[in-house]
Amino acid sequence: MKLNQYIDHTNLKADAKKDDIRTLVDEAVANDFYSVCVNSANVAMIKAYNKDVKIAAVVGFPLGAMAKEAKVFEAKKAIEDGASEIDMVINVARLKDKDYAYVEDEIREIKKAIGNKVLKVIIETCLLTDEEKIKACELSVNAGADFVKTSTGFSTGGATVADVKLMAETVGDRARVKASGGIHTRDEALAMIEAGASRIGASKSIEICKE
């Protein structure tokens, strides 16, 4: 197993400067990580800097509470700028209100907007009950998502082995699972993969792979 190729090398900090993002890209190339994961405003700059690196752009980040139309626009713009994957945050409150049609439709509209590009749906597990996690995964699959993802890393908690296992069991072979948020060591990353994760989001990627 090549752990490097599971990793989306991530910098989503609000104060990440151009040089920080360029360093992220250089590190991803040097360490053969699968992609870089960045805020959508950085996509065009990265593509101009290195046209070959794969880019995952976050959409509706980190709260997921903006208008559906804004998320769709952001996703389309990120793809036009050169992203090959979109990591969108669901509207957590709408899920908790059991407005399932809204949640599923939002995911479906974003998937439609980005076509054959990969869509990962961040469900923010730390804010959900197990029942809500299962429902979020089912809605994501119904809407055509390629991945369900645990966390933004900007809320009250990150990925857990239990959540990854639950999500993987729920989606089966209909989608894949990305574990993200609070993964700092090789053992933690391997535990997530063992539980069913096909991708790891991490900012400590180099440390993880050097262990």
Short mmCIF file of C-alpha atoms in Angstrom, two decimals:
data_model
loop_
_atom_site.label_atom_id
_atom_site.label_comp_id
_atom_site.label_asym_id
_atom_site.label_seq_id
_atom_site.Cartn_x
_atom_site.Cartn_y
_atom_site.Cartn_z
CA MET A 1 0.00 0.00 0.00
CA LYS A 2 1.30 3.44 -0.95
CA LEU A 3 -0.01 5.67 1.84
CA ASN A 4 1.05 8.84 -0.02
CA GLN A 5 -1.56 8.19 -2.71
CA TYR A 6 -4.39 8.17 -0.18
CA ILE A 7 -3.64 11.73 0.93
CA ASP A 8 -5.17 15.06 -0.05
CA HIS A 9 -2.45 17.42 1.24
CA THR A 10 -4.46 20.19 2.85
CA ASN A 11 -4.22 23.86 3.75
CA LEU A 12 -7.57 25.55 4.37
CA LYS A 13 -6.41 28.24 6.78
CA ALA A 14 -7.95 31.68 6.33
CA ASP A 15 -4.52 33.32 6.53
CA ALA A 16 -2.71 30.97 4.11
CA LYS A 17 -0.70 33.26 1.84
CA LYS A 18 0.35 32.61 -1.78
CA ASP A 19 3.73 31.35 -0.65
CA ASP A 20 2.06 28.94 1.80
CA ILE A 21 -0.11 27.50 -0.96
CA ARG A 22 2.82 27.21 -3.36
CA THR A 23 4.75 25.37 -0.64
CA LEU A 24 1.77 23.03 -0.24
CA VAL A 25 1.88 22.27 -3.97
CA ASP A 26 5.65 21.71 -3.93
CA GLU A 27 5.30 19.35 -0.97
CA ALA A 28 2.51 17.42 -2.68
CA VAL A 29 4.62 16.93 -5.78
CA ALA A 30 7.78 16.02 -3.86
CA ASN A 31 5.94 13.47 -1.70
CA ASP A 32 3.65 12.10 -4.44
CA PHE A 33 0.43 12.92 -2.58
CA TYR A 34 -2.82 12.32 -4.43
CA SER A 35 -3.85 15.98 -4.52
CA VAL A 36 -3.86 19.30 -2.73
CA CYS A 37 -7.03 20.42 -0.95
CA VAL A 38 -7.51 24.20 -0.80
CA ASN A 39 -10.06 26.99 -0.62
CA SER A 40 -11.60 27.73 -3.99
CA ALA A 41 -10.00 31.19 -4.28
CA ASN A 42 -6.60 29.49 -4.61
CA VAL A 43 -7.43 27.15 -7.50
CA ALA A 44 -6.59 29.43 -10.43
CA MET A 45 -3.34 30.53 -8.81
CA ILE A 46 -2.29 26.91 -8.26
CA LYS A 47 -3.13 25.95 -11.84
CA ALA A 48 -0.96 28.81 -13.11
CA TYR A 49 1.84 27.72 -10.79
CA ASN A 50 1.68 23.97 -11.56
CA LYS A 51 -0.76 22.79 -14.23
CA ASP A 52 -0.25 19.10 -13.44
CA VAL A 53 -1.11 18.91 -9.74
CA LYS A 54 -4.57 17.56 -8.89
CA ILE A 55 -6.68 20.06 -6.96
CA ALA A 56 -9.59 19.43 -4.60
CA ALA A 57 -11.47 22.65 -3.81
CA VAL A 58 -13.77 23.06 -0.81
CA VAL A 59 -17.20 24.58 -1.39
CA GLY A 60 -19.53 26.11 1.20
CA PHE A 61 -16.67 25.86 3.64
CA PRO A 62 -16.61 25.50 6.59
CA LEU A 63 -20.23 25.95 7.77
CA GLY A 64 -22.26 24.81 4.77
CA ALA A 65 -24.92 27.34 5.72
CA MET A 66 -24.92 29.58 2.66
CA ALA A 67 -27.49 29.64 -0.15
CA LYS A 68 -27.65 26.58 -2.37
CA GLU A 69 -27.18 28.76 -5.45
CA ALA A 70 -23.96 30.20 -3.98
CA LYS A 71 -22.53 26.73 -3.47
CA VAL A 72 -23.43 25.69 -7.02
CA PHE A 73 -21.75 28.81 -8.41
CA GLU A 74 -18.63 28.28 -6.28
CA ALA A 75 -18.36 24.65 -7.40
CA LYS A 76 -18.69 25.55 -11.10
CA LYS A 77 -16.13 28.35 -10.77
CA ALA A 78 -13.64 26.06 -9.01
CA ILE A 79 -13.91 23.50 -11.82
CA GLU A 80 -13.52 26.21 -14.47
CA ASP A 81 -10.40 27.41 -12.64
CA GLY A 82 -8.87 23.93 -12.75
CA ALA A 83 -10.10 21.85 -9.82
CA SER A 84 -10.72 18.18 -10.50
CA GLU A 85 -12.55 17.44 -7.24
CA ILE A 86 -15.04 19.33 -5.07
CA ASP A 87 -15.40 18.83 -1.31
CA MET A 88 -18.74 20.44 -0.38
CA VAL A 89 -20.20 20.97 3.09
CA ILE A 90 -23.85 20.03 3.54
CA ASN A 91 -26.36 22.33 5.21
CA VAL A 92 -26.18 20.66 8.62
CA ALA A 93 -29.15 22.56 10.03
CA ARG A 94 -31.40 21.47 7.14
CA LEU A 95 -30.39 17.87 7.80
CA LYS A 96 -31.22 18.25 11.50
CA ASP A 97 -34.56 19.81 10.57
CA LYS A 98 -35.21 16.65 8.53
CA ASP A 99 -35.50 18.72 5.36
CA TYR A 100 -34.02 15.81 3.45
CA ALA A 101 -35.30 16.93 0.05
CA TYR A 102 -33.32 20.16 0.39
CA VAL A 103 -30.11 18.40 1.41
CA GLU A 104 -30.32 15.81 -1.36
CA ASP A 105 -31.27 18.37 -4.00
CA GLU A 106 -28.34 20.62 -3.07
CA ILE A 107 -25.88 17.74 -3.45
CA ARG A 108 -27.51 16.70 -6.73
CA GLU A 109 -27.35 20.24 -8.15
CA ILE A 110 -23.65 20.56 -7.32
CA LYS A 111 -22.90 17.16 -8.85
CA LYS A 112 -24.79 18.18 -11.98
CA ALA A 113 -22.87 21.45 -12.12
CA ILE A 114 -19.47 19.75 -12.02
CA GLY A 115 -20.29 16.89 -14.39
CA ASN A 116 -17.85 13.99 -14.31
CA LYS A 117 -15.58 15.60 -11.71
CA VAL A 118 -15.38 13.97 -8.28
CA LEU A 119 -17.78 15.22 -5.58
CA LYS A 120 -17.06 14.60 -1.91
CA VAL A 121 -19.81 15.48 0.58
CA ILE A 122 -18.65 16.68 4.01
CA ILE A 123 -21.31 15.72 6.55
CA GLU A 124 -19.54 17.12 9.69
CA THR A 125 -19.95 13.99 11.81
CA CYS A 126 -19.11 15.71 15.11
CA LEU A 127 -22.43 17.59 14.91
CA LEU A 128 -24.58 14.56 14.02
CA THR A 129 -26.14 11.58 15.73
CA ASP A 130 -25.44 8.16 14.25
CA GLU A 131 -28.92 8.20 12.72
CA GLU A 132 -28.17 11.55 11.08
CA LYS A 133 -24.80 10.32 9.82
CA ILE A 134 -26.48 7.36 8.14
CA LYS A 135 -29.15 9.59 6.63
CA ALA A 136 -26.56 12.07 5.33
CA CYS A 137 -24.67 9.24 3.66
CA GLU A 138 -27.84 7.85 2.09
CA LEU A 139 -28.83 11.27 0.74
CA SER A 140 -25.34 11.76 -0.67
CA VAL A 141 -25.41 8.45 -2.50
CA ASN A 142 -28.93 9.09 -3.81
CA ALA A 143 -27.74 12.44 -5.18
CA GLY A 144 -24.80 10.91 -7.05
CA ALA A 145 -21.89 11.85 -4.81
CA ASP A 146 -18.62 9.97 -5.29
CA PHE A 147 -17.44 10.25 -1.67
CA VAL A 148 -18.81 11.00 1.76
CA LYS A 149 -16.37 12.84 4.00
CA THR A 150 -16.28 13.00 7.77
CA SER A 151 -15.32 16.54 8.68
CA THR A 152 -14.16 20.02 7.83
CA GLY A 153 -11.63 19.97 10.66
CA PHE A 154 -12.98 23.38 11.68
CA SER A 155 -15.84 22.30 13.98
CA THR A 156 -15.95 20.59 17.37
CA GLY A 157 -14.23 17.38 16.27
CA GLY A 158 -12.66 15.45 13.43
CA ALA A 159 -12.61 11.97 11.97
CA THR A 160 -13.05 8.90 14.17
CA VAL A 161 -12.60 5.25 13.31
CA ALA A 162 -16.16 4.54 14.43
CA ASP A 163 -17.59 7.18 12.10
CA VAL A 164 -15.54 6.01 9.13
CA LYS A 165 -16.68 2.44 9.72
CA LEU A 166 -20.34 3.51 9.99
CA MET A 167 -20.12 5.61 6.82
CA ALA A 168 -18.37 2.84 4.88
CA GLU A 169 -20.98 0.30 5.94
CA THR A 170 -23.77 2.69 4.93
CA VAL A 171 -22.51 3.55 1.44
CA GLY A 172 -21.12 0.10 0.62
CA ASP A 173 -19.81 0.01 -2.93
CA ARG A 174 -21.98 2.95 -4.02
CA ALA A 175 -19.48 5.58 -2.86
CA ARG A 176 -16.18 5.93 -1.08
CA VAL A 177 -15.22 7.51 2.24
CA LYS A 178 -12.76 10.30 2.97
CA ALA A 179 -11.52 10.67 6.54
CA SER A 180 -10.48 14.19 7.43
CA GLY A 181 -9.92 16.26 10.55
CA GLY A 182 -7.44 15.59 13.33
CA ILE A 183 -5.39 12.89 11.60
CA HIS A 184 -1.80 13.52 12.66
CA THR A 185 0.04 10.20 12.69
CA ARG A 186 0.67 7.24 10.43
CA ASP A 187 -1.14 4.91 12.84
CA GLU A 188 -4.21 7.16 12.81
CA ALA A 189 -4.21 7.28 9.01
CA LEU A 190 -3.83 3.50 8.71
CA ALA A 191 -6.64 2.97 11.22
CA MET A 192 -8.94 5.12 9.08
CA ILE A 193 -8.03 3.13 5.97
CA GLU A 194 -8.58 -0.14 7.82
CA ALA A 195 -12.04 1.15 8.84
CA GLY A 196 -12.94 1.82 5.22
CA ALA A 197 -11.49 5.16 4.14
CA SER A 198 -10.25 5.45 0.54
CA ARG A 199 -8.85 8.96 1.00
CA ILE A 200 -7.26 10.87 3.87
CA GLY A 201 -7.37 14.64 4.28
CA ALA A 202 -4.46 15.94 6.33
CA SER A 203 -2.26 18.96 6.87
CA LYS A 204 0.36 16.81 8.66
CA SER A 205 0.82 14.66 5.56
CA ILE A 206 4.61 14.77 5.48
CA GLU A 207 4.92 13.77 9.13
CA ILE A 208 2.39 10.96 8.58
CA CYS A 209 4.36 9.48 5.67
CA LYS A 210 7.79 9.91 7.27
CA GLU A 211 6.93 7.84 10.35
#
